[in-house]
Coordinates of C-alpha atoms and ligand atoms in Angstrom, one line a residue:
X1 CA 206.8 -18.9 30.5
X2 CA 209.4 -21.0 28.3
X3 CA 207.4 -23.9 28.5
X4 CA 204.1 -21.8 27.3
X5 CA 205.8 -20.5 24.3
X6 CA 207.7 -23.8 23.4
X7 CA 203.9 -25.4 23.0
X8 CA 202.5 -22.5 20.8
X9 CA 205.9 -22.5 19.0
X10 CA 205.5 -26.2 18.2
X11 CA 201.6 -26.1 17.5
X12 CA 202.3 -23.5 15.2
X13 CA 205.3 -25.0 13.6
X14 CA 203.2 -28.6 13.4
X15 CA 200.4 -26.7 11.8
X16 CA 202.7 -25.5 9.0
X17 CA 204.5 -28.7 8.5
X18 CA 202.4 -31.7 8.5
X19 CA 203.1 -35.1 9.1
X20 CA 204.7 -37.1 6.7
X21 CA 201.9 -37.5 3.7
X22 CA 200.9 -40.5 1.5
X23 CA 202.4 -41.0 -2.2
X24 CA 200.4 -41.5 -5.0
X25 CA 199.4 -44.9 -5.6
X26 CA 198.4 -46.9 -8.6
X27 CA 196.0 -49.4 -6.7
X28 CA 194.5 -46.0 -5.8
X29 CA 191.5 -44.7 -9.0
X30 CA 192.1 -40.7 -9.9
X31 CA 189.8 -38.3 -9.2
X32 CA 190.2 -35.1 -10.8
X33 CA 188.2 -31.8 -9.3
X34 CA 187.9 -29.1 -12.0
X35 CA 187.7 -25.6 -10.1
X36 CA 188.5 -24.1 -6.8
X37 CA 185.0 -22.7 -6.7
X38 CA 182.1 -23.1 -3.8
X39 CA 181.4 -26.6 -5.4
X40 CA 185.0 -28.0 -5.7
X41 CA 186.5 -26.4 -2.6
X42 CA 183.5 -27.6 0.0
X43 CA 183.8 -31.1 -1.9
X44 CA 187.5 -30.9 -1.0
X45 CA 187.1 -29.9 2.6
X46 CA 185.2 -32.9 3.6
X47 CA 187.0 -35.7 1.6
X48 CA 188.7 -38.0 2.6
X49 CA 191.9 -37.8 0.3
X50 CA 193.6 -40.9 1.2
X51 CA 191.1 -43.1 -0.6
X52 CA 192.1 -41.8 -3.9
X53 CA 194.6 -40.0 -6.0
X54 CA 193.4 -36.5 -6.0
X55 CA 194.0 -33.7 -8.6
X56 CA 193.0 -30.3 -8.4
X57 CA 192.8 -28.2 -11.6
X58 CA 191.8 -24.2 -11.9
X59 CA 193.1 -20.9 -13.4
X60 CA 192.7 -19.4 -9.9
X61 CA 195.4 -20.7 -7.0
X62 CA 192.6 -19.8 -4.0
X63 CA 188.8 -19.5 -3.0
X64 CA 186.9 -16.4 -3.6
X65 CA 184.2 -15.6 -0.8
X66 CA 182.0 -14.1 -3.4
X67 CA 179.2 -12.7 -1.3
X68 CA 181.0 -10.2 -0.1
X69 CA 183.0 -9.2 -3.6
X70 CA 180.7 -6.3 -3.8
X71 CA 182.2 -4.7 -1.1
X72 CA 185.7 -5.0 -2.4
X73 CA 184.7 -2.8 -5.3
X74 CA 184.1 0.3 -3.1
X75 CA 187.6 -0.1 -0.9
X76 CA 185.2 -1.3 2.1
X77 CA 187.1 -5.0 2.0
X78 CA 190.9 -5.7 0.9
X79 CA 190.2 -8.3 -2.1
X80 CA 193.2 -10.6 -0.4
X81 CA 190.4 -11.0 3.3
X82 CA 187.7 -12.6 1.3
X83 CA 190.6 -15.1 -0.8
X84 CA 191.7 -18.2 0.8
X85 CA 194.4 -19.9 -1.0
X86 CA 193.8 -23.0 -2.3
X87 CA 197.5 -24.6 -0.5
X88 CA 196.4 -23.7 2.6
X89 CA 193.3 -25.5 2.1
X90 CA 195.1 -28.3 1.0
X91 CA 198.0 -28.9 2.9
X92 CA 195.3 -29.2 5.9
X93 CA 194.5 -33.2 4.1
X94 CA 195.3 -35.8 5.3
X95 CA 197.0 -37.5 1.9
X96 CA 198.9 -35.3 -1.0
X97 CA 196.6 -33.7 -3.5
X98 CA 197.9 -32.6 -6.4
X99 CA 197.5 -29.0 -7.4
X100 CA 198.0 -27.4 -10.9
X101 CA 197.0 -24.0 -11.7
X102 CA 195.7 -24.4 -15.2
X103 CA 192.7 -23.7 -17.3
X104 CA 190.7 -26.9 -18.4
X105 CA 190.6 -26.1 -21.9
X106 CA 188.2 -29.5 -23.3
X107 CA 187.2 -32.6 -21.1
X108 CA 187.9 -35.5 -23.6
X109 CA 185.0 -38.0 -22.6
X110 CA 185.7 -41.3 -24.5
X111 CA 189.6 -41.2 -23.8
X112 CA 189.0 -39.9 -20.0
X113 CA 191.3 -37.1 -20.6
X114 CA 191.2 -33.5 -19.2
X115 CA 193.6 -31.1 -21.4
X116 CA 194.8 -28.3 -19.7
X117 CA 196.4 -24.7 -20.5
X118 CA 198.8 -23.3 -18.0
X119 CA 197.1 -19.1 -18.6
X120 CA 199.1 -17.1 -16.3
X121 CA 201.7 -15.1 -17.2
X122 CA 204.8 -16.5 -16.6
X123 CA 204.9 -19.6 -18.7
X124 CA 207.5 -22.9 -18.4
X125 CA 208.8 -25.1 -21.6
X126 CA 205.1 -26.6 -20.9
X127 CA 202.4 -25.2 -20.8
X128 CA 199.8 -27.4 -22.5
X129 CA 199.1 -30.6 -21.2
X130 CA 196.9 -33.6 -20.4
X131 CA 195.2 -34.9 -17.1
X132 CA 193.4 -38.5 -17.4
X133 CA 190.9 -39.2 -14.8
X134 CA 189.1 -42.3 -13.5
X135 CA 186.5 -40.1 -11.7
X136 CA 186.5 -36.6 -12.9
X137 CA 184.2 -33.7 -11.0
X138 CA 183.5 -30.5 -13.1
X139 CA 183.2 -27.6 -10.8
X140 CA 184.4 -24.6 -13.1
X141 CA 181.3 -22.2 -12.8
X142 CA 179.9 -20.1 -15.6
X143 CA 180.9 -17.2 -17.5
X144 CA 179.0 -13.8 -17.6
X145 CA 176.0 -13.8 -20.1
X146 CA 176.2 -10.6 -22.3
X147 CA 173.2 -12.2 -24.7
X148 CA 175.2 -11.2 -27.6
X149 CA 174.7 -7.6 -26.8
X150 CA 177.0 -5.6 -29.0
X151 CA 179.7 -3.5 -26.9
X152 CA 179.1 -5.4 -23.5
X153 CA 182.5 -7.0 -23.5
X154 CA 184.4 -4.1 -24.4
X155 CA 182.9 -1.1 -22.6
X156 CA 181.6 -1.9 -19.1
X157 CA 182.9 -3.9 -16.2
X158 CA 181.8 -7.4 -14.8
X159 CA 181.3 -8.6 -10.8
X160 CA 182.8 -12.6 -10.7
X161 CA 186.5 -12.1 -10.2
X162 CA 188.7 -10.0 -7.7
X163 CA 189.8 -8.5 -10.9
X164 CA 186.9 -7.1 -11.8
X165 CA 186.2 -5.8 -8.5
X166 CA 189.4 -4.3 -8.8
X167 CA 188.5 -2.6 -12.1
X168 CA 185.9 -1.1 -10.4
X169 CA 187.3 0.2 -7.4
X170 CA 190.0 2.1 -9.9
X171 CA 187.2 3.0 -12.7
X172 CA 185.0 5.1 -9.6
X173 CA 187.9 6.8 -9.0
X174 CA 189.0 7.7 -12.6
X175 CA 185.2 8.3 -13.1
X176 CA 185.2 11.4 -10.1
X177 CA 189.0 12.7 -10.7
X178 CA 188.4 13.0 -14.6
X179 CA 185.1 14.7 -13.7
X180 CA 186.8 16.9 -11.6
X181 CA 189.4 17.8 -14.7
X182 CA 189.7 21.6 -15.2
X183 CA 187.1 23.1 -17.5
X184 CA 185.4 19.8 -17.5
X185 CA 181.7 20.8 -19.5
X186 CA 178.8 20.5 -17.1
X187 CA 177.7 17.5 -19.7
X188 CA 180.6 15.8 -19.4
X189 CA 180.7 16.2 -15.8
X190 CA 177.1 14.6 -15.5
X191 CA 178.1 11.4 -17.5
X192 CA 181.3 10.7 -16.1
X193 CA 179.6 10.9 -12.6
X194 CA 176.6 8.8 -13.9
X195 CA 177.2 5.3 -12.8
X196 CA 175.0 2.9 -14.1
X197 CA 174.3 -0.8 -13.0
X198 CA 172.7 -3.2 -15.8
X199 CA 170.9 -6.1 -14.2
X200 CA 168.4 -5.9 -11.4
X201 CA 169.0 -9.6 -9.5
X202 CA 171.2 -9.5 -6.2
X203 CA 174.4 -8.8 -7.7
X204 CA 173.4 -6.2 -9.4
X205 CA 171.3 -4.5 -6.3
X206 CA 174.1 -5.3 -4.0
X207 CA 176.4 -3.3 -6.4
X208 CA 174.3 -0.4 -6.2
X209 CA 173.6 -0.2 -2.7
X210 CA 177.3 -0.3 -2.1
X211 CA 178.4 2.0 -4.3
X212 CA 175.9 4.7 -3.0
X213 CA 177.0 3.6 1.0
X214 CA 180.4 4.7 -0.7
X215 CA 179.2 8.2 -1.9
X216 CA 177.4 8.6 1.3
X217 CA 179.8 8.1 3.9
X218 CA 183.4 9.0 2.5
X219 CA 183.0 10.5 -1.6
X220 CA 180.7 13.5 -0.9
X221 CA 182.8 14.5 2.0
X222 CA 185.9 14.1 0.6
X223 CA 185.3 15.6 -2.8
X224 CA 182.0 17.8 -1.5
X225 CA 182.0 19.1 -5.6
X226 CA 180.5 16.0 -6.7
X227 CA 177.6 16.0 -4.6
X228 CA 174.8 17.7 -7.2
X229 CA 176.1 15.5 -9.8
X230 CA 177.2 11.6 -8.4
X231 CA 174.0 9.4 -9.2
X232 CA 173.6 5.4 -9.5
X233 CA 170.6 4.0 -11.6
X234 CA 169.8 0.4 -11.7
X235 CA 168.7 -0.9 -15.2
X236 CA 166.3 -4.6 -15.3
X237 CA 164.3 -5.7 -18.1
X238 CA 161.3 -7.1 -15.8
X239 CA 159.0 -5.1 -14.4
X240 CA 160.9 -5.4 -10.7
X241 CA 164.5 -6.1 -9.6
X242 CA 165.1 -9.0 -7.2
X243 CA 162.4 -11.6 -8.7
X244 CA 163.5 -14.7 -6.5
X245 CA 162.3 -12.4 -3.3
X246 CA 158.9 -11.9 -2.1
X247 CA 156.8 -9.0 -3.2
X248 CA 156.8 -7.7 0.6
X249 CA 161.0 -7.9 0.2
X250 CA 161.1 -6.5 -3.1
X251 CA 158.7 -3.5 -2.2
X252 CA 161.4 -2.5 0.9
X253 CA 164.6 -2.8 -1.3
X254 CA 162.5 -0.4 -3.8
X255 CA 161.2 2.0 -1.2
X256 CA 164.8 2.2 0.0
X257 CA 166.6 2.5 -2.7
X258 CA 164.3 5.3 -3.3
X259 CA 165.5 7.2 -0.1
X260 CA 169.1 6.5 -1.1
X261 CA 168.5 8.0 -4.0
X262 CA 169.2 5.4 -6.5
X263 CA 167.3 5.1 -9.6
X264 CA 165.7 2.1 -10.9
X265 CA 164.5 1.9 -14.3
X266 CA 162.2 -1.2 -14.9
X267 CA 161.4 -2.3 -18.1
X268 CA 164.4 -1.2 -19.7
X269 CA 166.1 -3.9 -21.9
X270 CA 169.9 -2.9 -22.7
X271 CA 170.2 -3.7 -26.6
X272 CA 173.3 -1.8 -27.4
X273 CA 176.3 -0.5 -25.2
X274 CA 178.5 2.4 -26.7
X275 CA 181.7 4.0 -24.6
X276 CA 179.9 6.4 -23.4
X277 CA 175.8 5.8 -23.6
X278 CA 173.8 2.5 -23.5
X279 CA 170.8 2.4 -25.6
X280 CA 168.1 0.0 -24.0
X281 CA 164.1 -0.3 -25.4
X282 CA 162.1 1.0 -22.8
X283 CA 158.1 -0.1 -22.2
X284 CA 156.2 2.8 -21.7
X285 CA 153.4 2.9 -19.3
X286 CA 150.7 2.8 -22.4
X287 CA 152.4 -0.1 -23.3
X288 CA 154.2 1.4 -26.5
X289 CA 158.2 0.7 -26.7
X290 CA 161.1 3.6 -26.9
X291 CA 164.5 3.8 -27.7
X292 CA 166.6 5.7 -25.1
X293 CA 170.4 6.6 -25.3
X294 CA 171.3 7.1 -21.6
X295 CA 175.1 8.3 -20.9
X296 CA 177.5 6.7 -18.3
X297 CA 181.1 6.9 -17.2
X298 CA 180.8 3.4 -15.2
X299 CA 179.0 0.5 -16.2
X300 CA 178.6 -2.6 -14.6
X301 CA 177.0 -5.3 -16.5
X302 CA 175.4 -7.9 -13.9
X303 CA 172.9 -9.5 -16.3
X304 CA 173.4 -13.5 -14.5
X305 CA 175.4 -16.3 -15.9
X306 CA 176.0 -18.2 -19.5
X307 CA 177.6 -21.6 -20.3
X308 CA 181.7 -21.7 -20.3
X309 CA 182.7 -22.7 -23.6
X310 CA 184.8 -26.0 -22.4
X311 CA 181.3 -27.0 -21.2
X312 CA 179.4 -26.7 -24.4
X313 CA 182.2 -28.6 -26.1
X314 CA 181.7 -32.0 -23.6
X315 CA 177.8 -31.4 -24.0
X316 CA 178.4 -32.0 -27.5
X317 CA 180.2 -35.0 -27.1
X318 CA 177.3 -36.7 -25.2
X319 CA 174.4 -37.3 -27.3
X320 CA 171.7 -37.4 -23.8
X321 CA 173.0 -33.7 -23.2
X322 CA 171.9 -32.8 -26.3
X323 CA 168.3 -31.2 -24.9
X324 CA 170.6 -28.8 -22.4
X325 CA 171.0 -24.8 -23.2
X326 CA 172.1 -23.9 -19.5
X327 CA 174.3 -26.8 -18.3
X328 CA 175.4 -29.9 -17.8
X329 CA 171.8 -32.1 -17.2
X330 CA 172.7 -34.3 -14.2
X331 CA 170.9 -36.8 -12.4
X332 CA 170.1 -37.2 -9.2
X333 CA 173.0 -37.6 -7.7
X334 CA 174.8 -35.2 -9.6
X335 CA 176.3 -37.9 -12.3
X336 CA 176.1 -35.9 -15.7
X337 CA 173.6 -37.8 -17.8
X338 CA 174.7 -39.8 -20.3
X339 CA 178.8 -39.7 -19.1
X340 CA 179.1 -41.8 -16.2
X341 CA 182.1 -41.3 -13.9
X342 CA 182.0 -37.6 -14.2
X343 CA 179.7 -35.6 -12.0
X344 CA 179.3 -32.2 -11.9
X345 CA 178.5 -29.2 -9.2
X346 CA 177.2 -25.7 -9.1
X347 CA 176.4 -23.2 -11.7
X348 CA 177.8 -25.5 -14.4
X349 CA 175.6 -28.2 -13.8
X350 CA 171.8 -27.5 -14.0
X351 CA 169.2 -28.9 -11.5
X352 CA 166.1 -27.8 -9.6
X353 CA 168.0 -24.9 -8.0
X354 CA 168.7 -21.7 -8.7
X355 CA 172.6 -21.0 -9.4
X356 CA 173.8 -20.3 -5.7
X357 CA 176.5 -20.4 -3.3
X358 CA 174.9 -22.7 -1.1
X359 CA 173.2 -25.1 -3.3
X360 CA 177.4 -25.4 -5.0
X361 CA 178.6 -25.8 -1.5
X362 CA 176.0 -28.7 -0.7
X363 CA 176.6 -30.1 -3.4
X364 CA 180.6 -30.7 -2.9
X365 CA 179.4 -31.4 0.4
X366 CA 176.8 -34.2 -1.3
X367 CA 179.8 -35.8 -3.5
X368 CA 182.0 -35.9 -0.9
X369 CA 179.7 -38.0 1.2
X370 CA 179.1 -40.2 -1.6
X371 CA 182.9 -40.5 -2.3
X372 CA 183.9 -41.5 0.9
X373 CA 180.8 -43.7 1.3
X374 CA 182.2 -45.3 -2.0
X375 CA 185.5 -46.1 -1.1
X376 CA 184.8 -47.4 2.4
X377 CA 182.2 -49.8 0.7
X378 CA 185.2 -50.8 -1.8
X379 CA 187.1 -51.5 1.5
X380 CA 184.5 -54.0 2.8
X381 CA 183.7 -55.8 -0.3
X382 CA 187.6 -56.5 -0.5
X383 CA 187.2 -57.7 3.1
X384 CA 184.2 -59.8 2.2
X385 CA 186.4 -61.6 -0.7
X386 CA 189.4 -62.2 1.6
X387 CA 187.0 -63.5 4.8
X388 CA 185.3 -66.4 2.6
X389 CA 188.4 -67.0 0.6
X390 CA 189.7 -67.9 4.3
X391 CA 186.5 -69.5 5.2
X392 CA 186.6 -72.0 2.6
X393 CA 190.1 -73.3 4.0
X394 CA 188.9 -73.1 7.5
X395 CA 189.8 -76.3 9.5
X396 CA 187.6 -76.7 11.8
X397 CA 183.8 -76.2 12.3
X398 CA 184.6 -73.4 15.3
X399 CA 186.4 -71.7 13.0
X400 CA 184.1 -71.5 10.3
X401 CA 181.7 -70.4 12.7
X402 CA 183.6 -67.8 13.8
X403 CA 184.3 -66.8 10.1
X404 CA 180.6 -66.7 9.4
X405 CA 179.8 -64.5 11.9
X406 CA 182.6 -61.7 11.0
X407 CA 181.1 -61.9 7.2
X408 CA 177.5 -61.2 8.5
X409 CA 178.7 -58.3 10.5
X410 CA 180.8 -56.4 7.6
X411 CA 177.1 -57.5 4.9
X412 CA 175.3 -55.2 7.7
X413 CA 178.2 -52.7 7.6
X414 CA 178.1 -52.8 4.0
X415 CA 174.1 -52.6 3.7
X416 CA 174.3 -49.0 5.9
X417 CA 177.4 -47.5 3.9
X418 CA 175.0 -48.6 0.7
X419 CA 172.4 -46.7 1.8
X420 CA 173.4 -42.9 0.5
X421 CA 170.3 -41.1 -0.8
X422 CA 169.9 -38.8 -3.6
X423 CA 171.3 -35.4 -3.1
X424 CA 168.8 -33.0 -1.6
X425 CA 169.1 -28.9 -1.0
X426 CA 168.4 -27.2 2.2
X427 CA 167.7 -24.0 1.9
X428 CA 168.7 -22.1 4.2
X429 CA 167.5 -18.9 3.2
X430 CA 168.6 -15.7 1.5
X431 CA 170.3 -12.6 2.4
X432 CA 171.1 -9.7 0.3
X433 CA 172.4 -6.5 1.8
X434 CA 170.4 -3.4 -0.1
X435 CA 172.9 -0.2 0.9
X436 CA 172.1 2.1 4.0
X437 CA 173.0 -0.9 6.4
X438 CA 169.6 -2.6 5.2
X439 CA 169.6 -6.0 4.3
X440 CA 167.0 -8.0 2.7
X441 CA 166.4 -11.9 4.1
X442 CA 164.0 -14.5 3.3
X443 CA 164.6 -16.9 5.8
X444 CA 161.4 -19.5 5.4
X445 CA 162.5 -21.9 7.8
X446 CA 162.4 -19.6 10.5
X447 CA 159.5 -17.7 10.4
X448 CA 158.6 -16.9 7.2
X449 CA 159.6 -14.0 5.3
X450 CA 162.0 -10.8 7.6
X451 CA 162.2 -7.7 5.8
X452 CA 163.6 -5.3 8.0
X453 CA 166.3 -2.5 8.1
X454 CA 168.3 -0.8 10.7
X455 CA 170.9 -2.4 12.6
X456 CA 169.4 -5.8 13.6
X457 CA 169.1 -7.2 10.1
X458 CA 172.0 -5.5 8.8
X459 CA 174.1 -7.0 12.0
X460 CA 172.5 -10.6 11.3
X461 CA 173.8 -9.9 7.8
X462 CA 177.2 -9.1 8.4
X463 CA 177.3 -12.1 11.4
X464 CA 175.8 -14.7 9.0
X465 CA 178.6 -13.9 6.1
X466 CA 181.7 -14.0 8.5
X467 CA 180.3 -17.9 10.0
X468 CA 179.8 -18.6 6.3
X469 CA 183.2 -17.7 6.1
X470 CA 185.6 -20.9 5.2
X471 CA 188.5 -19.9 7.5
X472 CA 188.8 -18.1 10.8
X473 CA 192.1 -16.0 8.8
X474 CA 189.2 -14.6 6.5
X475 CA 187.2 -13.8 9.4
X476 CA 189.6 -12.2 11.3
X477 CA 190.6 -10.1 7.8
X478 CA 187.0 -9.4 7.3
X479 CA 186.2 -7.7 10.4
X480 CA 189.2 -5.7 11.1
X481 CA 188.2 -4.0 7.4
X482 CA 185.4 -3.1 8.4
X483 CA 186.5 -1.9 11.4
X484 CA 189.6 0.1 9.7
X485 CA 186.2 1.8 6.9
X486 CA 184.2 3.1 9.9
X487 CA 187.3 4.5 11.6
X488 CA 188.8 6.1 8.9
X489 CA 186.7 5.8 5.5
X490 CA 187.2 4.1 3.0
X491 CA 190.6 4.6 0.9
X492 CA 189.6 6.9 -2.0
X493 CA 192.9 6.7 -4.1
X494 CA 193.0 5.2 -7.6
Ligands
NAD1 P1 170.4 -12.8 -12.1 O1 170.2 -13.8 -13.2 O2 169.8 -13.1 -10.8 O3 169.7 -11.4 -12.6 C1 170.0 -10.8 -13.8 C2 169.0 -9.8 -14.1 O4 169.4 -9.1 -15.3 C3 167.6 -10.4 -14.4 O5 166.7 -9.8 -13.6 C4 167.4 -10.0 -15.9 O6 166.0 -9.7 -16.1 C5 168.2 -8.8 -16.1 N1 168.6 -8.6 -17.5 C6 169.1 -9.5 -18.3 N2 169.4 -8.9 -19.5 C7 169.1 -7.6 -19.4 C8 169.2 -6.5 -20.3 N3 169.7 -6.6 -21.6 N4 168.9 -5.3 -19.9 C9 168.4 -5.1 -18.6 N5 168.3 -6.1 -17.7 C10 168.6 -7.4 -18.1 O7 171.9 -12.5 -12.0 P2 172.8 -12.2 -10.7 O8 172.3 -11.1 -9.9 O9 174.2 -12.1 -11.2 O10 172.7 -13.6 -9.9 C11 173.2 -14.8 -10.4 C12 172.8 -16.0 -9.4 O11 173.6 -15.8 -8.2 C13 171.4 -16.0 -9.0 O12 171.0 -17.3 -8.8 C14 171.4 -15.3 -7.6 O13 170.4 -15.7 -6.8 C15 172.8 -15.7 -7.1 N6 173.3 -14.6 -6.2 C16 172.8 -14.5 -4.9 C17 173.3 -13.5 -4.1 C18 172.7 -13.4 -2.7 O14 172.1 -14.3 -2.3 N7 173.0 -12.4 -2.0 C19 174.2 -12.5 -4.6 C20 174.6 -12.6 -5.9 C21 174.2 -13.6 -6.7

């Protein structure tokens, strides 16, 4: 018995305090990862740290599992499951990385400098500084496009952050208690309860679909008064929501969207956003073009993703990214054109891909590989240089020989590391869950295109997100909420 819990009382206590770690070194080059995105964080998981000295910059101290940040907003997952932090991730390397939870403010190309901006609350006697790099990675994502639209920013709420899911969870929940308010007007009741989604691509259909499970299985029995008056419309501009799916996929999320009752209104561009009403140009079925004012007490804008501004400022220090309007232009393998020792993943960098979690993971996944490849070829070509520096002072003819030999073997070893090919995508498919336990999947690689409801798809949905999970914590988190939401709801307070 003692001897059992001595073992699990020393793996555990070895797991939380590692071996003695490596220093950094100045015969070592610097390479600084900007983000703790999917890009950065996969790119981290699979280096090898010990080849250089590593430097991790981002506002946010943890990963975000974002697919499943859409359930957060309805109470169905605790925001802290789907975050890993980024020290835990860390600590698991083999040599010290450097963490520093800090906004990269601008990427100085010329002088290899990365400023940063310490933006949390609590600040020390510094809080503005500079990082140099020798290598530098830019994994910091993209920012919500609002197109300029006037009252976006102030009146409705995002989908990116926990925060914003947060925001959410609490604006539902003012929405239905302040529509519940004695002597409420019927009008007012309608509005408030009026939730309205702006943006018809997967976020903005996962939203919805989750938002309406919500009303379905714990809101209208919980707060039955609602029930005439709770509706969720889905606003796109194009004539159909989910364009990257097939037309077979994007018929079933819009036949069952009709039996959950949520509206989508296609063709509707939002051009104006008020507190309390959105006005959007409609297309008419004729063809001719109205204005319609249509009220809302929640409004989620989910209208895809614009350039950060720290991005735009490098783009205009580097005269070959002057063509680019979405992103950093990078080559082939992910070098950003025109800057070289400075690469850069996921929805900041633009390539033949659409913005995705898994193309930003296999891409940190790509650089990674080509790092490590990098600094073992480094390693031979030193060994090269030191084998005919001996060679030439050999004494004898065996030895030489011998010499000659060793050399041939690490130019073989060296030709293989060399050989690293551009960075190519593997799509593996996508999944988008559509409310009513129906999920959406195009899954080419396997037979072609599934679109199918009920529990099999909806069970191959929820299975596929907790393995794509990045820690078995998360996992575990994961499932016991959504055990906890089918045996007791989902927590309604605010
Ligand atoms: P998106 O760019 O895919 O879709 C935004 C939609 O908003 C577009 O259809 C656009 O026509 C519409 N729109 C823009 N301006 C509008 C306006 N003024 N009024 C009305 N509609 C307007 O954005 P997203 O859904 O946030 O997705 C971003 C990226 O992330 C995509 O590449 C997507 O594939 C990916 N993603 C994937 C998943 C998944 O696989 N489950 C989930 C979320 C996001």
């Amino acid at each position: 018995g003692l001897g059992l819990t001595g073992a699990m009382v020393y793996s555990i206590y070895s797991l939380r305090h590692p071996e003695e770690q490596f220093e950094p070194s100045p015969d070592k080059k610097t390479l600084v990862i900007l983000g703790t995105g999917w890009g950065a964080v996969s790119l981290l998981k699979k280096l090898d740290t010990e080849n250089y000295n590593v430097v991790v910059v981002s506002p946010r101290n943890y990963f975000l599992f974002t697919p499943l940040l859409p359930s957060c907003t309805t109470g169905l997952i605790e925001h802290r499951s789907i975050m890993e932090p980024i020290r835990n991730i860390l600590r698991q390397k083999k040599a010290t990385v450097k963490f520093f939870e800090a906004e990269a403010t601008k990427i100085d190309y010329e002088k290899r400098i990365v400023h940063i901006s310490d933006d949390s609350e609590i600040k020390g006697d510094i809080s503005d500084t500079e990082v140099p790099f020798d290598m530098l990675v830019i994994g910091v994502g993209a920012e919500n496009a609002t197109f300029g639209i006037p009252g976006v920013r102030e009146n409705s709420c995002f989908l990116k952050e926990v925060n914003d899911a947060q925001n959410i969870r609490k604006r539902v929940m003012d929405c239905v208690e302040t529509a519940m308010f004695k002597d409420q007007t019927e009008d007012e009741v309608k509005r408030l309860l009026h939730m309205v989604v702006v943006g018809g691509g997967p976020t903005g259909v996962e939203f919805a679909g989750e938002l309406k499970d919500f009303f379905n299985d714990d809101l209208k029995k919980w707060i039955p008064e609602i029930q005439d008056n709770f509706h969720v419309t889905l606003v796109e501009a194009l004539p159909n929501v989910l364009p990257m799916f097939s037309k077979q996929l994007i018929d079933y999320t819009e036949s069952t969207f009709k039996e959950e009752e949520i509206t989508i209104r296609t063709k509707t561009m939002v051009k104006n956003v008020t507190d309390k009403y959105i006005e959007a140009q409609v297309t008419n079925p004729d063809g001719s073009k109205s204005i319609e004012k249509i009220p809302y007490g929640l409004l989620v804008w989910a209208t895809g993703n614009a350039v950060r501004p720290v991005i735009r400022d490098l783009m205009g220090q580097i005269p070959a990214q002057k063509d680019s309007r979405r992103g950093l232009a990078v080559n082939e393998y992910l070098v950003v054109n025109g800057a070289e020792n400075i690469w850069a993943v996921g929805d900041c960098a633009i390539t033949n891909y659409a913005p995705t979690a898994q193309v930003a993971g296999q891409e940190g996944a790509f650089l990674a590989r080509l790092f490590n490849t990098m600094a073992k070829t480094d390693a031979i070509e030193k060994e090269l240089q030191h084998l005919s520096d001996t060679q030439s002072q050999a004494k004898s003819n065996d030895e030489r020989n011998q010499i000659l030999d060793e050399i041939r073997e690490r130019q073989k070893q060296l030709r293989r590391t060399k050989q690293i090919g551009p960075f190519q995508y593997s799509h593996q498919g996508s999944l988008a869950y559509i409310g009513k336990e129906r999920a959406v999947a195009d899954i080419s690689w396997l037979s072609g295109n599934i679109a199918s409801g009920g529990t099999l798809t909806y069970l191959f949905w929820r299975s596929a997100y907790l393995s794509m999970c990045f820690s078995s914590r998360n996992r575990v988190l994961v499932a016991f909420d959504w055990i906890k939401a089918r045996l007791f709801g989902r927590d309604v307070s605010r």
